[in-house]
Amino acid sequence: MERVLLVGANLNDGEDYLTSLEELGALAEACDMEVAGVTSQTLDVVHKAFYIGTGKVDEVKQLAQELHADVIIFDNSLSPMQMRNLQERLEKPILDRSALILDIFARRARSREAKLQVEVARLQYMLPRLVGLHAALSRQGGASGSMSNRGAGETKLELDRRVLEKRLAELRRELKEVGNERETQRKRRVKSGLPRVALVGYTNAGKSTLLNAMLELYGADEGEGQERHVFEKDMLFATLDTTVRKIAPPEHHVFLLSDTVGFIHKLPHNLVEAFQSTLEEAKEADLLMQVVDYSDEHYKEQIAVTNQTLKRLQADGIPMLTIYNKADLVSPDALPGLSGVAAEELNAHLPVVAKERGELVGDAIYLSAKKRLGMEELVCLIEEKLAGGYRECTLLIPYTDGRAVSYLNENAVVFETAYEEKGVRMRVNCKKADYGYYKKYAEG
């Protein structure tokens, strides 16, 4: 296991650099690295050549030697020049936060699309940093512009750049093909008429756990042998692939629930770009459910990061529920209306539903997805949010239109069904678009 030294900078810009460094340590551990030590420096401005001051560079070099660190990781994105200069001075492999996140994504990607997206992001990251990667190579050569007169290092750089650019073009073509397939699947889901609900939120907030809880309790049967559940683990970026599952709660509307890639502070811009097609699931949802780790003391900052990322995706105008997950791990006093409740009695009081609370856009629910506390109440909140597009009505459907009866049984909430002389009488709550199609059978 590689030993790493973490280096941060306090830029007095209002950001909690200590929390950011703590998160960097969790990212390193998610990459199977051991944190040997942490150091930081307070700066008024970033040093253009080294990011940190030259004196601090010497201190970091000595500390890395004392701690037997194999790699030095900076908690910020480094410019190509900074990367090259630091590598030469510190004589150790250098990573920045973006490179570390990209490495985790490369390890976690499972589907073809996710692998392509991650490779595109990594190549976009590498291209401007080729000089730093080949700093040890010779750069001597003639003054003319011919390739043959360049130094060995410069020739290698030029060849590598061409190889990477060619590979990047190939990947983008493949990604476009996969994107077309995903778009076809998305159009099929839109055509089904089922409401689309997307889970969004900070990484490791419990989105996959919540999806699995909903599947366990309300998952529609999607065929023999199909793996319905998704991987869940207490680590950053445990899952990357977008998963869409059909949820059919009894006496409630059927909807499609999608799990999307988690967000994080300082998420590399090219990763957001590369995963644009995957994140379309959030952008085109009828309802977003922001999952928050309420047991994390920095949950408010994590909400802000999620909201900022949704804004970058132009998905900030979609109706949203805020789900305060892991509420079983906090003091009852931290939950609205539970002051004075004994800690051992907390589970008996979960979930807690709060309407239109100050900083929230929409309603909120405090629950525990792992303990399956609050699933029924969550389904009711989802129903409320989606209700605007539905209408309750009574239809008398002739026996000659059995397809309508079958469709409504599958896509509407059916309260009553009676088989009468003239046809099937159904009292249902269906989508307004469906009512427009079947209103010829409406009574009253």
Short mmCIF file of C-alpha atoms in Angstrom, two decimals:
data_model
loop_
_atom_site.label_atom_id
_atom_site.label_comp_id
_atom_site.label_asym_id
_atom_site.label_seq_id
_atom_site.Cartn_x
_atom_site.Cartn_y
_atom_site.Cartn_z
CA MET A 1 0.00 0.00 0.00
CA GLU A 2 1.40 3.38 -1.01
CA ARG A 3 2.06 5.92 1.73
CA VAL A 4 0.97 9.48 0.88
CA LEU A 5 1.62 12.94 2.25
CA LEU A 6 -1.30 15.38 1.90
CA VAL A 7 -0.56 19.07 1.28
CA GLY A 8 -3.21 21.80 1.59
CA ALA A 9 -3.37 25.58 1.43
CA ASN A 10 -5.39 28.01 3.52
CA LEU A 11 -6.16 30.82 1.06
CA ASN A 12 -8.43 32.75 3.46
CA ASP A 13 -11.20 32.54 0.85
CA GLY A 14 -13.91 31.38 3.25
CA GLU A 15 -13.46 27.68 2.49
CA ASP A 16 -12.77 25.23 5.32
CA TYR A 17 -9.41 23.92 4.15
CA LEU A 18 -9.11 21.50 7.10
CA THR A 19 -12.39 19.80 6.14
CA SER A 20 -11.22 19.68 2.54
CA LEU A 21 -7.97 18.01 3.63
CA GLU A 22 -9.92 15.50 5.71
CA GLU A 23 -11.99 14.67 2.64
CA LEU A 24 -8.78 14.37 0.57
CA GLY A 25 -7.61 11.74 3.06
CA ALA A 26 -10.85 9.81 2.55
CA LEU A 27 -10.33 10.01 -1.22
CA ALA A 28 -6.80 8.64 -0.83
CA GLU A 29 -8.08 5.77 1.32
CA ALA A 30 -10.75 5.05 -1.31
CA CYS A 31 -7.80 4.67 -3.70
CA ASP A 32 -6.13 2.11 -1.39
CA MET A 33 -3.51 4.55 -0.11
CA GLU A 34 -2.31 5.06 3.45
CA VAL A 35 -2.16 8.65 4.73
CA ALA A 36 1.31 9.02 6.31
CA GLY A 37 0.95 12.72 7.17
CA VAL A 38 -0.76 16.05 6.52
CA THR A 39 0.70 19.54 6.20
CA SER A 40 -0.64 22.92 5.08
CA GLN A 41 0.34 26.54 4.56
CA THR A 42 -1.55 29.80 4.92
CA LEU A 43 -1.21 31.88 1.74
CA ASP A 44 -2.46 35.27 0.63
CA VAL A 45 -1.99 34.30 -3.01
CA VAL A 46 -1.06 31.08 -4.77
CA HIS A 47 2.60 30.81 -5.80
CA LYS A 48 2.59 30.73 -9.60
CA ALA A 49 5.53 28.35 -9.92
CA PHE A 50 4.96 25.94 -6.99
CA TYR A 51 1.42 26.69 -5.68
CA ILE A 52 2.94 26.78 -2.15
CA GLY A 53 5.90 28.94 -1.13
CA THR A 54 9.46 27.85 -1.98
CA GLY A 55 10.33 27.46 1.71
CA LYS A 56 7.31 25.24 2.21
CA VAL A 57 8.37 23.12 -0.79
CA ASP A 58 11.68 22.31 0.99
CA GLU A 59 9.75 21.53 4.19
CA VAL A 60 7.41 19.18 2.31
CA LYS A 61 10.39 17.40 0.72
CA GLN A 62 12.01 16.80 4.12
CA LEU A 63 8.72 15.68 5.68
CA ALA A 64 8.06 13.23 2.83
CA GLN A 65 11.50 11.69 3.40
CA GLU A 66 10.96 11.40 7.17
CA LEU A 67 7.54 9.79 6.70
CA HIS A 68 8.74 7.52 3.87
CA ALA A 69 5.92 8.85 1.69
CA ASP A 70 5.75 7.36 -1.79
CA VAL A 71 3.41 10.01 -3.25
CA ILE A 72 2.60 13.66 -2.43
CA ILE A 73 -0.99 14.77 -3.02
CA PHE A 74 -2.06 18.43 -3.21
CA ASP A 75 -5.61 19.36 -2.23
CA ASN A 76 -6.11 21.62 -5.23
CA SER A 77 -5.79 21.45 -8.99
CA LEU A 78 -2.21 22.20 -10.03
CA SER A 79 -1.29 23.88 -13.31
CA PRO A 80 0.99 21.94 -15.69
CA MET A 81 3.88 24.24 -14.78
CA GLN A 82 3.31 23.81 -11.04
CA MET A 83 3.13 20.03 -11.48
CA ARG A 84 6.42 19.97 -13.39
CA ASN A 85 8.24 22.28 -10.97
CA LEU A 86 7.06 20.39 -7.88
CA GLN A 87 8.04 17.05 -9.37
CA GLU A 88 11.55 18.32 -10.08
CA ARG A 89 12.02 19.85 -6.60
CA LEU A 90 10.32 17.16 -4.50
CA GLU A 91 11.66 14.19 -6.51
CA LYS A 92 8.45 12.26 -5.77
CA PRO A 93 5.36 11.46 -7.83
CA ILE A 94 2.87 14.33 -7.52
CA LEU A 95 -0.91 14.10 -7.67
CA ASP A 96 -3.51 16.82 -7.27
CA ARG A 97 -7.12 16.45 -6.12
CA SER A 98 -8.42 16.18 -9.69
CA ALA A 99 -5.99 13.39 -10.60
CA LEU A 100 -6.94 11.47 -7.45
CA ILE A 101 -10.66 11.70 -8.18
CA LEU A 102 -10.03 10.63 -11.78
CA ASP A 103 -8.06 7.62 -10.49
CA ILE A 104 -10.97 6.60 -8.24
CA PHE A 105 -13.41 6.96 -11.12
CA ALA A 106 -11.17 4.79 -13.31
CA ARG A 107 -11.16 2.06 -10.64
CA ARG A 108 -14.92 2.19 -10.02
CA ALA A 109 -16.20 2.39 -13.62
CA ARG A 110 -18.03 -0.80 -14.59
CA SER A 111 -20.23 -0.12 -17.62
CA ARG A 112 -18.81 0.58 -21.07
CA GLU A 113 -20.17 4.13 -20.99
CA ALA A 114 -18.65 4.93 -17.59
CA LYS A 115 -15.25 3.58 -18.68
CA LEU A 116 -15.34 5.68 -21.84
CA GLN A 117 -16.37 8.80 -19.92
CA VAL A 118 -13.59 8.38 -17.38
CA GLU A 119 -10.94 7.79 -20.06
CA VAL A 120 -12.05 10.93 -21.91
CA ALA A 121 -11.75 12.95 -18.69
CA ARG A 122 -8.32 11.50 -17.91
CA LEU A 123 -6.94 12.24 -21.38
CA GLN A 124 -8.29 15.81 -21.22
CA TYR A 125 -6.49 16.15 -17.88
CA MET A 126 -3.23 14.63 -19.17
CA LEU A 127 -2.83 16.52 -22.45
CA PRO A 128 -1.69 19.87 -21.02
CA ARG A 129 0.49 18.09 -18.43
CA LEU A 130 2.64 16.02 -20.79
CA VAL A 131 5.65 18.24 -20.13
CA GLY A 132 5.55 17.37 -16.45
CA LEU A 133 5.18 13.68 -17.23
CA HIS A 134 8.35 13.71 -19.30
CA ALA A 135 10.39 16.17 -17.23
CA ALA A 136 13.23 13.66 -16.95
CA LEU A 137 13.70 13.44 -20.72
CA SER A 138 16.21 15.54 -22.62
CA ARG A 139 14.92 18.81 -24.09
CA GLN A 140 18.05 19.80 -26.06
CA GLY A 141 17.81 20.14 -29.82
CA GLY A 142 18.33 22.32 -32.85
CA ALA A 143 16.57 25.63 -33.39
CA SER A 144 14.77 24.67 -36.59
CA GLY A 145 11.16 23.55 -36.59
CA SER A 146 11.80 20.12 -38.09
CA MET A 147 10.90 17.10 -36.05
CA SER A 148 14.29 15.48 -36.67
CA ASN A 149 16.15 18.40 -35.09
CA ARG A 150 14.21 18.35 -31.82
CA GLY A 151 15.54 16.86 -28.61
CA ALA A 152 14.53 13.36 -27.56
CA GLY A 153 12.12 14.69 -24.94
CA GLU A 154 10.44 17.15 -27.28
CA THR A 155 10.02 14.49 -29.98
CA LYS A 156 8.51 12.12 -27.40
CA LEU A 157 6.12 14.81 -26.21
CA GLU A 158 4.95 15.59 -29.73
CA LEU A 159 4.37 11.91 -30.51
CA ASP A 160 2.56 11.33 -27.21
CA ARG A 161 0.36 14.36 -27.79
CA ARG A 162 -0.64 13.04 -31.21
CA VAL A 163 -1.38 9.57 -29.79
CA LEU A 164 -3.53 11.04 -26.99
CA GLU A 165 -5.41 13.37 -29.33
CA LYS A 166 -6.10 10.48 -31.73
CA ARG A 167 -7.32 8.29 -28.87
CA LEU A 168 -9.47 11.15 -27.54
CA ALA A 169 -11.16 11.53 -30.94
CA GLU A 170 -11.84 7.77 -31.06
CA LEU A 171 -13.30 7.79 -27.55
CA ARG A 172 -15.59 10.71 -28.35
CA ARG A 173 -16.94 8.83 -31.37
CA GLU A 174 -17.56 5.72 -29.25
CA LEU A 175 -19.14 7.82 -26.53
CA LYS A 176 -21.45 9.42 -29.07
CA GLU A 177 -22.62 5.95 -30.18
CA VAL A 178 -23.24 4.88 -26.59
CA GLY A 179 -24.96 8.21 -25.96
CA ASN A 180 -27.30 7.53 -28.88
CA GLU A 181 -28.16 4.15 -27.34
CA ARG A 182 -28.84 5.82 -23.99
CA GLU A 183 -30.98 8.45 -25.71
CA THR A 184 -33.02 5.68 -27.34
CA GLN A 185 -33.54 4.06 -23.92
CA ARG A 186 -34.49 7.44 -22.45
CA LYS A 187 -37.05 8.07 -25.21
CA ARG A 188 -38.51 4.63 -24.54
CA ARG A 189 -38.90 5.52 -20.86
CA VAL A 190 -40.50 8.86 -21.77
CA LYS A 191 -42.87 7.04 -24.11
CA SER A 192 -43.89 4.74 -21.25
CA GLY A 193 -45.37 7.83 -19.58
CA LEU A 194 -44.03 6.86 -16.15
CA PRO A 195 -42.84 9.75 -13.94
CA ARG A 196 -39.06 9.94 -13.57
CA VAL A 197 -37.46 10.50 -10.17
CA ALA A 198 -33.68 10.95 -9.83
CA LEU A 199 -31.52 10.54 -6.74
CA VAL A 200 -28.83 13.22 -6.48
CA GLY A 201 -26.47 14.30 -3.73
CA TYR A 202 -23.00 14.31 -2.29
CA THR A 203 -20.95 11.14 -2.61
CA ASN A 204 -21.49 8.58 0.18
CA ALA A 205 -24.74 10.21 1.34
CA GLY A 206 -26.61 6.92 0.87
CA LYS A 207 -28.21 7.16 -2.59
CA SER A 208 -27.49 3.53 -3.51
CA THR A 209 -28.68 2.34 -0.10
CA LEU A 210 -31.94 4.25 -0.58
CA LEU A 211 -32.41 2.81 -4.08
CA ASN A 212 -31.87 -0.70 -2.74
CA ALA A 213 -34.35 -0.07 0.08
CA MET A 214 -36.99 1.08 -2.42
CA LEU A 215 -36.27 -1.95 -4.62
CA GLU A 216 -36.51 -4.34 -1.70
CA LEU A 217 -39.88 -2.96 -0.60
CA TYR A 218 -41.50 -1.79 -3.84
CA GLY A 219 -39.39 -2.98 -6.77
CA ALA A 220 -41.37 -4.17 -9.79
CA ASP A 221 -40.57 -7.68 -11.03
CA GLU A 222 -38.30 -7.09 -14.03
CA GLY A 223 -37.56 -10.63 -15.09
CA GLU A 224 -36.00 -13.84 -13.87
CA GLY A 225 -32.34 -13.66 -12.90
CA GLN A 226 -31.95 -9.90 -13.39
CA GLU A 227 -29.71 -8.21 -10.86
CA ARG A 228 -31.90 -5.45 -9.50
CA HIS A 229 -29.90 -4.20 -6.54
CA VAL A 230 -26.89 -1.90 -6.89
CA PHE A 231 -23.53 -2.03 -5.12
CA GLU A 232 -23.47 -0.10 -1.85
CA LYS A 233 -20.55 0.52 0.50
CA ASP A 234 -19.48 3.15 3.04
CA MET A 235 -16.89 4.82 0.79
CA LEU A 236 -16.59 7.79 -1.55
CA PHE A 237 -17.79 7.09 -5.12
CA ALA A 238 -18.72 3.45 -4.44
CA THR A 239 -20.88 3.49 -7.59
CA LEU A 240 -20.57 5.48 -10.81
CA ASP A 241 -22.98 3.87 -13.24
CA THR A 242 -26.47 5.32 -13.56
CA THR A 243 -29.12 2.75 -12.66
CA VAL A 244 -32.82 3.08 -13.52
CA ARG A 245 -35.36 0.84 -11.79
CA LYS A 246 -39.17 0.63 -11.81
CA ILE A 247 -40.76 1.27 -8.41
CA ALA A 248 -44.38 0.16 -7.85
CA PRO A 249 -45.60 0.94 -4.31
CA PRO A 250 -49.06 -0.53 -3.51
CA GLU A 251 -51.86 2.02 -3.95
CA HIS A 252 -49.42 4.60 -5.27
CA HIS A 253 -48.24 5.63 -8.70
CA VAL A 254 -45.57 3.59 -10.42
CA PHE A 255 -42.43 5.62 -11.20
CA LEU A 256 -38.89 5.17 -12.53
CA LEU A 257 -36.14 5.80 -9.97
CA SER A 258 -32.58 6.53 -11.15
CA ASP A 259 -29.37 6.60 -9.12
CA THR A 260 -26.78 9.09 -10.43
CA VAL A 261 -23.08 9.63 -9.78
CA GLY A 262 -22.34 11.45 -6.53
CA PHE A 263 -21.01 15.00 -6.35
CA ILE A 264 -18.03 16.26 -4.36
CA HIS A 265 -16.29 19.52 -3.49
CA LYS A 266 -13.97 20.63 -6.33
CA LEU A 267 -15.31 18.01 -8.74
CA PRO A 268 -13.08 18.29 -11.85
CA HIS A 269 -14.82 20.24 -14.59
CA ASN A 270 -13.90 17.73 -17.31
CA LEU A 271 -15.50 14.96 -15.24
CA VAL A 272 -18.79 16.87 -15.19
CA GLU A 273 -18.42 17.35 -18.95
CA ALA A 274 -17.56 13.69 -19.56
CA PHE A 275 -20.49 12.46 -17.46
CA GLN A 276 -22.90 14.94 -19.06
CA SER A 277 -24.93 12.23 -20.81
CA THR A 278 -25.17 10.18 -17.60
CA LEU A 279 -26.24 13.22 -15.61
CA GLU A 280 -29.01 13.90 -18.13
CA GLU A 281 -31.07 11.51 -15.99
CA ALA A 282 -31.13 14.22 -13.32
CA LYS A 283 -31.64 17.04 -15.79
CA GLU A 284 -34.71 15.41 -17.36
CA ALA A 285 -36.33 14.07 -14.19
CA ASP A 286 -39.82 15.12 -13.08
CA LEU A 287 -38.62 15.14 -9.47
CA LEU A 288 -35.20 15.25 -7.81
CA MET A 289 -34.52 13.68 -4.42
CA GLN A 290 -31.42 15.19 -2.85
CA VAL A 291 -29.98 12.65 -0.41
CA VAL A 292 -28.02 14.24 2.44
CA ASP A 293 -25.83 12.55 5.07
CA TYR A 294 -27.40 14.25 8.08
CA SER A 295 -24.87 12.65 10.43
CA ASP A 296 -22.03 14.56 8.75
CA GLU A 297 -21.33 17.85 10.53
CA HIS A 298 -20.62 19.48 7.16
CA TYR A 299 -23.95 18.49 5.59
CA LYS A 300 -24.93 22.10 4.85
CA GLU A 301 -21.77 22.64 2.80
CA GLN A 302 -22.49 19.38 0.97
CA ILE A 303 -26.03 20.59 0.14
CA ALA A 304 -24.49 23.78 -1.26
CA VAL A 305 -22.05 21.77 -3.45
CA THR A 306 -24.93 19.63 -4.78
CA ASN A 307 -27.04 22.70 -5.53
CA GLN A 308 -24.12 24.39 -7.32
CA THR A 309 -23.51 21.26 -9.43
CA LEU A 310 -27.22 21.01 -10.32
CA LYS A 311 -27.07 24.64 -11.39
CA ARG A 312 -24.10 23.86 -13.66
CA LEU A 313 -26.21 21.08 -15.17
CA GLN A 314 -29.18 23.48 -15.55
CA ALA A 315 -31.25 21.14 -13.36
CA ASP A 316 -31.81 23.58 -10.49
CA GLY A 317 -35.39 24.42 -11.55
CA ILE A 318 -36.74 20.87 -11.11
CA PRO A 319 -39.01 20.19 -8.06
CA MET A 320 -36.97 18.61 -5.26
CA LEU A 321 -37.37 16.66 -2.04
CA THR A 322 -34.54 16.81 0.50
CA ILE A 323 -33.90 13.48 2.22
CA TYR A 324 -31.90 13.73 5.42
CA ASN A 325 -30.51 10.21 5.55
CA LYS A 326 -28.68 8.55 8.48
CA ALA A 327 -30.91 10.47 10.89
CA ASP A 328 -30.65 7.47 13.25
CA LEU A 329 -27.03 8.47 13.91
CA VAL A 330 -27.77 11.97 15.28
CA SER A 331 -29.13 13.28 18.56
CA PRO A 332 -32.95 13.57 18.72
CA ASP A 333 -32.44 17.26 19.58
CA ALA A 334 -31.07 17.75 16.05
CA LEU A 335 -34.41 16.70 14.55
CA PRO A 336 -37.40 19.07 14.34
CA GLY A 337 -39.91 18.51 17.11
CA LEU A 338 -37.99 15.73 18.89
CA SER A 339 -36.25 17.77 21.59
CA GLY A 340 -36.24 15.82 24.85
CA VAL A 341 -36.67 12.39 23.27
CA ALA A 342 -34.23 9.82 24.65
CA ALA A 343 -31.53 8.69 22.20
CA GLU A 344 -32.53 5.03 22.55
CA GLU A 345 -36.08 5.93 21.51
CA LEU A 346 -35.04 7.79 18.35
CA ASN A 347 -35.77 4.94 15.93
CA ALA A 348 -39.35 4.79 17.19
CA HIS A 349 -39.85 8.45 16.16
CA LEU A 350 -38.32 8.18 12.70
CA PRO A 351 -39.13 9.33 10.12
CA VAL A 352 -39.74 13.04 10.67
CA VAL A 353 -41.39 14.99 7.86
CA ALA A 354 -40.86 18.76 7.67
CA LYS A 355 -42.71 21.03 5.26
CA GLU A 356 -41.08 24.01 3.53
CA ARG A 357 -38.27 24.57 6.02
CA GLY A 358 -36.28 27.79 5.65
CA GLU A 359 -33.20 26.87 3.62
CA LEU A 360 -34.96 24.11 1.67
CA VAL A 361 -36.52 24.25 -1.75
CA GLY A 362 -39.40 21.85 -1.25
CA ASP A 363 -40.24 19.40 1.53
CA ALA A 364 -37.86 17.35 3.66
CA ILE A 365 -37.87 14.02 5.42
CA TYR A 366 -35.49 12.67 8.06
CA LEU A 367 -35.06 8.90 7.79
CA SER A 368 -32.68 5.95 7.78
CA ALA A 369 -32.44 4.12 4.47
CA LYS A 370 -30.14 1.46 5.97
CA LYS A 371 -32.70 0.59 8.67
CA ARG A 372 -35.62 1.01 6.22
CA LEU A 373 -37.16 3.68 8.49
CA GLY A 374 -39.33 6.14 6.56
CA MET A 375 -39.86 4.40 3.24
CA GLU A 376 -43.68 4.54 3.35
CA GLU A 377 -43.66 8.21 4.30
CA LEU A 378 -41.15 8.94 1.54
CA VAL A 379 -43.41 7.27 -1.03
CA CYS A 380 -46.29 9.49 0.14
CA LEU A 381 -44.11 12.60 -0.26
CA ILE A 382 -43.12 11.51 -3.76
CA GLU A 383 -46.80 10.99 -4.57
CA GLU A 384 -47.63 14.50 -3.32
CA LYS A 385 -44.88 16.04 -5.45
CA LEU A 386 -45.94 14.17 -8.56
CA ALA A 387 -49.68 14.65 -7.98
CA GLY A 388 -49.90 17.80 -10.07
CA GLY A 389 -49.80 15.75 -13.23
CA TYR A 390 -52.61 13.36 -12.21
CA ARG A 391 -56.40 13.30 -12.12
CA GLU A 392 -58.84 11.07 -10.26
CA CYS A 393 -61.79 9.85 -12.32
CA THR A 394 -64.28 7.01 -12.86
CA LEU A 395 -64.25 5.28 -16.24
CA LEU A 396 -66.65 2.74 -17.76
CA ILE A 397 -64.52 0.86 -20.27
CA PRO A 398 -66.26 -1.46 -22.78
CA TYR A 399 -65.09 -5.07 -22.82
CA THR A 400 -63.94 -4.54 -26.39
CA ASP A 401 -61.13 -2.29 -25.11
CA GLY A 402 -59.28 -4.71 -22.85
CA ARG A 403 -56.02 -2.95 -23.70
CA ALA A 404 -57.22 0.17 -21.81
CA VAL A 405 -58.01 -1.88 -18.71
CA SER A 406 -54.59 -3.53 -18.85
CA TYR A 407 -52.82 -0.20 -19.37
CA LEU A 408 -54.54 1.51 -16.44
CA ASN A 409 -53.89 -1.43 -14.13
CA GLU A 410 -50.21 -1.07 -14.89
CA ASN A 411 -49.82 2.73 -15.07
CA ALA A 412 -52.48 4.21 -12.76
CA VAL A 413 -53.54 3.87 -9.15
CA VAL A 414 -56.72 1.76 -9.25
CA PHE A 415 -59.05 2.28 -6.29
CA GLU A 416 -62.01 0.17 -7.44
CA THR A 417 -62.78 -2.25 -10.25
CA ALA A 418 -66.26 -3.62 -11.00
CA TYR A 419 -67.30 -5.88 -13.89
CA GLU A 420 -70.73 -4.73 -15.06
CA GLU A 421 -73.03 -5.48 -17.97
CA LYS A 422 -71.75 -2.63 -20.17
CA GLY A 423 -68.08 -2.95 -19.29
CA VAL A 424 -65.42 -2.54 -16.60
CA ARG A 425 -66.03 0.34 -14.17
CA MET A 426 -62.74 1.65 -12.77
CA ARG A 427 -62.10 4.45 -10.29
CA VAL A 428 -58.53 5.49 -10.87
CA ASN A 429 -55.96 8.23 -10.36
CA CYS A 430 -54.18 8.50 -13.70
CA LYS A 431 -51.91 10.90 -15.56
CA LYS A 432 -53.73 13.88 -17.05
CA ALA A 433 -52.43 12.88 -20.47
CA ASP A 434 -53.98 9.43 -20.04
CA TYR A 435 -57.24 10.99 -18.89
CA GLY A 436 -57.27 13.06 -22.07
CA TYR A 437 -56.98 9.84 -24.06
CA TYR A 438 -59.59 7.84 -22.10
CA LYS A 439 -62.04 10.63 -21.14
CA LYS A 440 -64.49 9.23 -23.73
CA TYR A 441 -65.14 6.55 -21.08
CA ALA A 442 -65.43 9.06 -18.22
CA GLU A 443 -68.56 9.24 -16.06
CA GLY A 444 -69.92 12.37 -14.45
#
